[in-house]
mmCIF file of C-alpha atoms in Angstrom:
data_model
loop_
_atom_site.group_PDB
_atom_site.id
_atom_site.type_symbol
_atom_site.label_atom_id
_atom_site.label_comp_id
_atom_site.label_asym_id
_atom_site.label_seq_id
_atom_site.Cartn_x
_atom_site.Cartn_y
_atom_site.Cartn_z
ATOM 1 C CA MET A 1 10.865 -38.390 -4.481
ATOM 2 C CA SER A 2 11.629 -41.890 -5.638
ATOM 3 C CA TYR A 3 13.762 -43.405 -8.319
ATOM 4 C CA ASP A 4 11.773 -43.532 -11.522
ATOM 5 C CA PRO A 5 12.848 -46.379 -13.801
ATOM 6 C CA VAL A 6 11.018 -44.879 -16.800
ATOM 7 C CA ARG A 7 13.306 -44.408 -19.774
ATOM 8 C CA PRO A 8 13.805 -40.964 -21.303
ATOM 9 C CA ALA A 9 12.863 -40.955 -24.992
ATOM 10 C CA GLY A 10 15.324 -42.895 -27.099
ATOM 11 C CA ARG A 11 17.503 -43.995 -24.197
ATOM 12 C CA LEU A 12 17.989 -47.537 -22.983
ATOM 13 C CA LEU A 13 17.768 -47.868 -19.202
ATOM 14 C CA LEU A 14 20.981 -49.648 -18.258
ATOM 15 C CA THR A 15 20.571 -49.367 -14.511
ATOM 16 C CA PRO A 16 18.290 -51.903 -12.851
ATOM 17 C CA GLU A 17 15.260 -50.742 -10.905
ATOM 18 C CA ASP A 18 16.110 -50.247 -7.228
ATOM 19 C CA LYS A 19 13.014 -50.797 -5.086
ATOM 20 C CA GLU A 20 15.000 -50.383 -1.850
ATOM 21 C CA ALA A 21 16.151 -46.855 -2.714
ATOM 22 C CA PRO A 22 13.643 -45.002 -0.479
ATOM 23 C CA ALA A 23 14.418 -47.198 2.546
ATOM 24 C CA ARG A 24 18.163 -46.896 1.866
ATOM 25 C CA ALA A 25 17.911 -43.102 1.655
ATOM 26 C CA ALA A 26 16.177 -43.023 5.045
ATOM 27 C CA ARG A 27 18.757 -45.393 6.583
ATOM 28 C CA LEU A 28 21.671 -43.361 5.203
ATOM 29 C CA HIS A 29 20.108 -40.152 6.508
ATOM 30 C CA GLY A 30 19.683 -41.738 9.946
ATOM 31 C CA LEU A 31 23.358 -42.730 9.933
ATOM 32 C CA GLY A 32 24.422 -39.277 8.726
ATOM 33 C CA LEU A 33 26.038 -40.798 5.628
ATOM 34 C CA GLY A 34 25.948 -39.905 1.970
ATOM 35 C CA GLU A 35 25.591 -36.164 2.328
ATOM 36 C CA ARG A 36 29.157 -34.939 2.777
ATOM 37 C CA PRO A 37 32.722 -36.126 2.220
ATOM 38 C CA GLU A 38 34.138 -38.059 5.156
ATOM 39 C CA PRO A 39 37.907 -37.794 5.764
ATOM 40 C CA ALA A 40 37.907 -41.263 7.370
ATOM 41 C CA LEU A 41 36.267 -42.702 4.244
ATOM 42 C CA ASP A 42 38.725 -40.856 1.997
ATOM 43 C CA ALA A 43 41.494 -42.562 4.001
ATOM 44 C CA PHE A 44 39.682 -45.890 3.570
ATOM 45 C CA ALA A 45 39.531 -45.309 -0.211
ATOM 46 C CA ASP A 46 43.249 -44.440 -0.200
ATOM 47 C CA ARG A 47 44.057 -47.763 1.504
ATOM 48 C CA LEU A 48 41.800 -49.650 -0.887
ATOM 49 C CA ALA A 49 43.573 -48.098 -3.891
ATOM 50 C CA GLU A 50 46.919 -49.051 -2.371
ATOM 51 C CA LEU A 51 45.785 -52.637 -1.678
ATOM 52 C CA THR A 52 44.529 -53.172 -5.219
ATOM 53 C CA GLY A 53 46.921 -50.932 -7.128
ATOM 54 C CA ALA A 54 43.927 -49.193 -8.731
ATOM 55 C CA PRO A 55 44.080 -45.509 -9.675
ATOM 56 C CA TYR A 56 40.528 -44.837 -8.421
ATOM 57 C CA ALA A 57 38.797 -46.119 -5.280
ATOM 58 C CA MET A 58 35.474 -45.102 -3.777
ATOM 59 C CA VAL A 59 33.095 -45.563 -0.891
ATOM 60 C CA ASN A 60 29.798 -44.938 -2.612
ATOM 61 C CA PHE A 61 26.417 -44.377 -0.943
ATOM 62 C CA ILE A 62 23.416 -44.525 -3.261
ATOM 63 C CA ASP A 63 20.081 -42.916 -2.488
ATOM 64 C CA GLU A 64 16.962 -42.348 -4.555
ATOM 65 C CA ASN A 65 18.470 -39.737 -6.827
ATOM 66 C CA ARG A 66 22.223 -40.097 -7.065
ATOM 67 C CA GLN A 67 25.446 -41.753 -6.090
ATOM 68 C CA PHE A 68 27.661 -39.965 -3.587
ATOM 69 C CA PHE A 69 31.341 -40.761 -3.050
ATOM 70 C CA ALA A 70 31.770 -40.123 0.671
ATOM 71 C CA GLY A 71 35.223 -41.670 0.299
ATOM 72 C CA LEU A 72 37.241 -40.961 -2.841
ATOM 73 C CA HIS A 73 40.761 -41.676 -4.051
ATOM 74 C CA THR A 74 41.894 -40.339 -7.434
ATOM 75 C CA PRO A 75 45.337 -40.413 -9.040
ATOM 76 C CA ASP A 76 47.460 -37.295 -8.899
ATOM 77 C CA ALA A 77 47.603 -37.010 -12.660
ATOM 78 C CA ARG A 78 44.225 -38.018 -14.012
ATOM 79 C CA PRO A 79 43.939 -38.736 -17.709
ATOM 80 C CA VAL A 80 42.073 -35.976 -19.485
ATOM 81 C CA VAL A 81 39.107 -37.228 -21.464
ATOM 82 C CA VAL A 82 37.633 -34.744 -23.909
ATOM 83 C CA ARG A 83 34.029 -35.197 -24.991
ATOM 84 C CA ALA A 84 32.936 -34.783 -28.598
ATOM 85 C CA ASP A 85 31.612 -31.316 -27.704
ATOM 86 C CA GLU A 86 35.146 -30.341 -26.535
ATOM 87 C CA THR A 87 34.241 -30.215 -22.824
ATOM 88 C CA LYS A 88 36.206 -32.107 -20.203
ATOM 89 C CA PRO A 89 34.325 -34.210 -17.658
ATOM 90 C CA GLU A 90 35.216 -33.725 -14.028
ATOM 91 C CA LEU A 91 35.205 -36.525 -11.508
ATOM 92 C CA GLY A 92 33.534 -35.194 -8.405
ATOM 93 C CA ARG A 93 31.673 -36.552 -5.410
ATOM 94 C CA HIS A 94 28.347 -37.031 -7.223
ATOM 95 C CA LEU A 95 27.381 -39.293 -10.068
ATOM 96 C CA GLU A 96 24.016 -39.859 -11.703
ATOM 97 C CA ARG A 97 22.232 -43.104 -10.799
ATOM 98 C CA ASP A 98 22.465 -44.423 -14.352
ATOM 99 C CA HIS A 99 26.223 -43.854 -14.558
ATOM 100 C CA GLY A 100 28.763 -46.384 -13.391
ATOM 101 C CA PHE A 101 28.435 -49.913 -12.129
ATOM 102 C CA CYS A 102 27.721 -49.552 -8.395
ATOM 103 C CA PRO A 103 23.915 -49.439 -8.827
ATOM 104 C CA HIS A 104 24.171 -52.940 -10.312
ATOM 105 C CA VAL A 105 26.104 -54.149 -7.266
ATOM 106 C CA VAL A 106 23.478 -52.659 -4.949
ATOM 107 C CA VAL A 107 20.551 -54.326 -6.718
ATOM 108 C CA ARG A 108 22.422 -57.650 -7.201
ATOM 109 C CA ARG A 109 23.526 -57.606 -3.546
ATOM 110 C CA LYS A 110 26.823 -59.217 -4.502
ATOM 111 C CA ALA A 111 30.245 -58.291 -5.811
ATOM 112 C CA LEU A 112 30.803 -57.472 -9.466
ATOM 113 C CA VAL A 113 34.052 -58.039 -11.350
ATOM 114 C CA LEU A 114 34.468 -56.494 -14.796
ATOM 115 C CA GLU A 115 37.995 -57.068 -16.057
ATOM 116 C CA ASP A 116 37.189 -55.262 -19.312
ATOM 117 C CA VAL A 117 33.837 -53.487 -19.374
ATOM 118 C CA CYS A 118 33.912 -53.512 -23.175
ATOM 119 C CA ASP A 119 33.467 -57.301 -23.096
ATOM 120 C CA TYR A 120 29.935 -56.795 -21.725
ATOM 121 C CA PRO A 121 27.453 -54.953 -23.979
ATOM 122 C CA ARG A 122 25.289 -53.999 -20.987
ATOM 123 C CA PHE A 123 28.229 -52.234 -19.330
ATOM 124 C CA ALA A 124 30.197 -51.044 -22.374
ATOM 125 C CA GLY A 125 27.489 -48.484 -23.139
ATOM 126 C CA ASN A 126 27.661 -46.929 -19.669
ATOM 127 C CA PRO A 127 28.394 -43.182 -19.726
ATOM 128 C CA VAL A 128 31.503 -43.535 -17.499
ATOM 129 C CA VAL A 129 33.161 -45.651 -20.186
ATOM 130 C CA ASP A 130 33.048 -42.830 -22.726
ATOM 131 C CA GLU A 131 33.216 -39.834 -20.392
ATOM 132 C CA PHE A 132 35.980 -40.994 -18.040
ATOM 133 C CA GLY A 133 37.586 -43.813 -19.990
ATOM 134 C CA ILE A 134 36.792 -46.442 -17.353
ATOM 135 C CA ARG A 135 37.708 -49.916 -18.603
ATOM 136 C CA SER A 136 37.646 -52.148 -15.515
ATOM 137 C CA TYR A 137 35.625 -52.280 -12.300
ATOM 138 C CA LEU A 138 35.661 -54.229 -9.053
ATOM 139 C CA GLY A 139 32.988 -53.542 -6.432
ATOM 140 C CA ALA A 140 31.246 -55.111 -3.439
ATOM 141 C CA PRO A 141 28.079 -54.168 -1.545
ATOM 142 C CA LEU A 142 28.009 -52.687 1.942
ATOM 143 C CA ILE A 143 25.295 -54.802 3.598
ATOM 144 C CA ASP A 144 24.560 -53.789 7.188
ATOM 145 C CA ARG A 145 23.135 -55.817 10.086
ATOM 146 C CA THR A 146 19.568 -54.966 9.004
ATOM 147 C CA GLY A 147 20.167 -56.521 5.573
ATOM 148 C CA MET A 148 20.129 -53.105 3.898
ATOM 149 C CA VAL A 149 22.635 -52.454 1.116
ATOM 150 C CA LEU A 150 23.921 -48.973 1.957
ATOM 151 C CA GLY A 151 26.187 -48.645 -1.049
ATOM 152 C CA THR A 152 29.463 -50.058 -2.281
ATOM 153 C CA VAL A 153 33.208 -50.017 -2.048
ATOM 154 C CA CYS A 154 34.824 -50.159 -5.464
ATOM 155 C CA VAL A 155 37.940 -49.616 -7.498
ATOM 156 C CA VAL A 156 38.203 -48.762 -11.188
ATOM 157 C CA ASP A 157 40.952 -48.493 -13.756
ATOM 158 C CA VAL A 158 41.291 -46.862 -17.159
ATOM 159 C CA GLU A 159 42.921 -50.039 -18.490
ATOM 160 C CA PRO A 160 41.510 -53.574 -18.685
ATOM 161 C CA ARG A 161 42.605 -55.382 -15.556
ATOM 162 C CA PRO A 162 42.683 -59.044 -14.507
ATOM 163 C CA TRP A 163 41.365 -58.632 -10.941
ATOM 164 C CA GLY A 164 41.086 -62.401 -10.469
ATOM 165 C CA ARG A 165 40.223 -64.201 -7.240
ATOM 166 C CA PRO A 166 42.656 -62.093 -5.144
ATOM 167 C CA GLY A 167 40.939 -58.879 -6.258
ATOM 168 C CA LEU A 168 37.507 -60.304 -5.529
ATOM 169 C CA GLU A 169 38.551 -61.447 -2.046
ATOM 170 C CA THR A 170 40.175 -58.062 -1.330
ATOM 171 C CA ILE A 171 37.091 -56.050 -2.292
ATOM 172 C CA LYS A 172 34.720 -58.351 -0.390
ATOM 173 C CA SER A 173 36.827 -58.308 2.789
ATOM 174 C CA SER A 174 37.230 -54.523 2.522
ATOM 175 C CA ALA A 175 33.445 -54.132 2.306
ATOM 176 C CA ALA A 176 32.980 -56.375 5.361
ATOM 177 C CA GLN A 177 35.576 -54.360 7.330
ATOM 178 C CA LEU A 178 33.870 -51.088 6.491
ATOM 179 C CA VAL A 179 30.430 -52.415 7.455
ATOM 180 C CA THR A 180 31.834 -53.516 10.833
ATOM 181 C CA ARG A 181 33.278 -50.046 11.313
ATOM 182 C CA LEU A 182 29.992 -48.339 10.370
ATOM 183 C CA GLU A 183 28.033 -50.579 12.750
ATOM 184 C CA ARG A 184 30.458 -49.844 15.591
ATOM 185 C CA MET A 185 30.044 -46.147 14.892
ATOM 186 C CA GLU A 186 26.266 -46.495 15.003
ATOM 187 C CA ALA A 187 26.284 -48.561 18.225
ATOM 188 C CA ASP A 188 28.628 -46.136 19.988
ATOM 189 C CA GLY A 189 26.894 -43.051 18.619
ATOM 190 C CA LEU A 190 30.234 -41.765 17.373
ATOM 191 C CA PRO A 191 31.298 -40.159 14.103
ATOM 192 C CA LEU A 192 33.511 -42.075 11.699
#
């Protein structure tokens, strides 16, 4: 199955077409990534949240059908967001491909800084803005030695946030460190 960029009736496709999705899915499967939570990647997300002071941090692998947070840091007391239909969204390990900002990072192949997502019409309409109250995003691609973008490392906040140059450098260096670690794991045939 491949990612189908066709728009459902009446819905604007906000996520760019990802032609590398099938190859990425195969690469992730070969590395044993993107199918289950990884304690080492949860620890990585914890450190990333601490470095940036962000309440949420993720190591996100994106395949043909979904996003999967193999590493996830959430605050102890998450804000409760209630939808118009009175249900409460839950932040879990999976997210639809057209939710969030990481698919943009993957297709762009470069970091993305959104200090206030509401300043950008393309991003302000993203479902995570309304459902989870996300207001700022900072993410960088995980590009391996083959040139494949495996996913992202990112942090988000429920408040607008001036990430600035220090935030950009932190997320980019964190992505590079994680790629080095993943490549060492692959070369040594070891788990994370």
